[in-house]
């Protein structure tokens, strides 16, 4: 029997051909996949391709004469564990956000009770339009999961955000969501509840946890800056998990692309200097410091006061100076009993570099991840990490960032009781 049943919705963009690869990877992962396409999607990929691969009728129009099921949008929508849209155009996102049900795929969205995951792909201007961003925010608010588009060269030959995330990452995130949903259902089943306590008690209720989150932005001039791909997802997941376990949580956030969790105090510190100043202000009461921010290691030595003009310059050299290492500074000046946790995003010799960071910065725990692995690193909802302490090394499989957050906090609790 298949592990999961996935409804794959394909809407009409050039990236529709990548949905074929997503289908293959889902099948390899043991999923039974049914496909629904919008009319425009069929201009890019013929339904026959999906029909041959799934050995099922591909629904475009439920009133079509060749449709074997007269109430397909209900039967399709009620018999899936996940509705995954790859690619999602601005138009299908707008329809979902506004409850428009004028074709099979949009009717399916309204009729399903399964979780929905959307992987958008479109031209940068269309993605950045306030209307699209409003619709995306609305859907996130409605509980829809997004695999955010990434920056890169687009089909229209422009470079910007709007490119479909790598198909491997989309499938990794879909599988992580399916696994998390199954786990959640098991935990809410009556037998599980009757069997004992909630998965985590309020085991952090005596802790004041300070977490840095997101990427910093270092000004070149009033309109330009140096930054990185950090979304803030990992740090916010740790903040949310810690608050759920009773901790008093403060987050110092740089630039983030996801919303901050509720029940958590958020202070903004956009540059490394601002982030450091905000952290120093909060340190007195802090019992656990977690450095999850991607702090720029260097910033322009002299940011220009006015916009730098390109006229007369064929090349440009920026002089950079080191930023404060917030994590190392916090660790150096820590008071008794304070635990300090860092992250190490690496591309090779992951655990080796994590251990040397632990020694150099004087840390209690390092969460090491290989950002070259599919499903790990920036902008994904999942991660693959090894939690390194002075006495242990715990290699974890692919899991949602929220699940990893609890694993990290389990280690914090363990360290607290072992000191
Ligand atoms: N960090 C920090 N302040 C900085 C740089 C990093 O607080 N200026 C923290 C990050 O939040 C993370 C950890 O240090 O928890 C690891 O950061 P990373 O940049 O990966 O390590 P570096 O020590 O800067 O080493 P390198 O970039 O050479 O790998």
Coordinates of C-alpha atoms in Angstrom, one line a residue, residues 186 267 275:
X186 CA -1.4 9.9 16.2
X267 CA 12.9 43.1 18.9
X275 CA 21.5 43.1 16.7

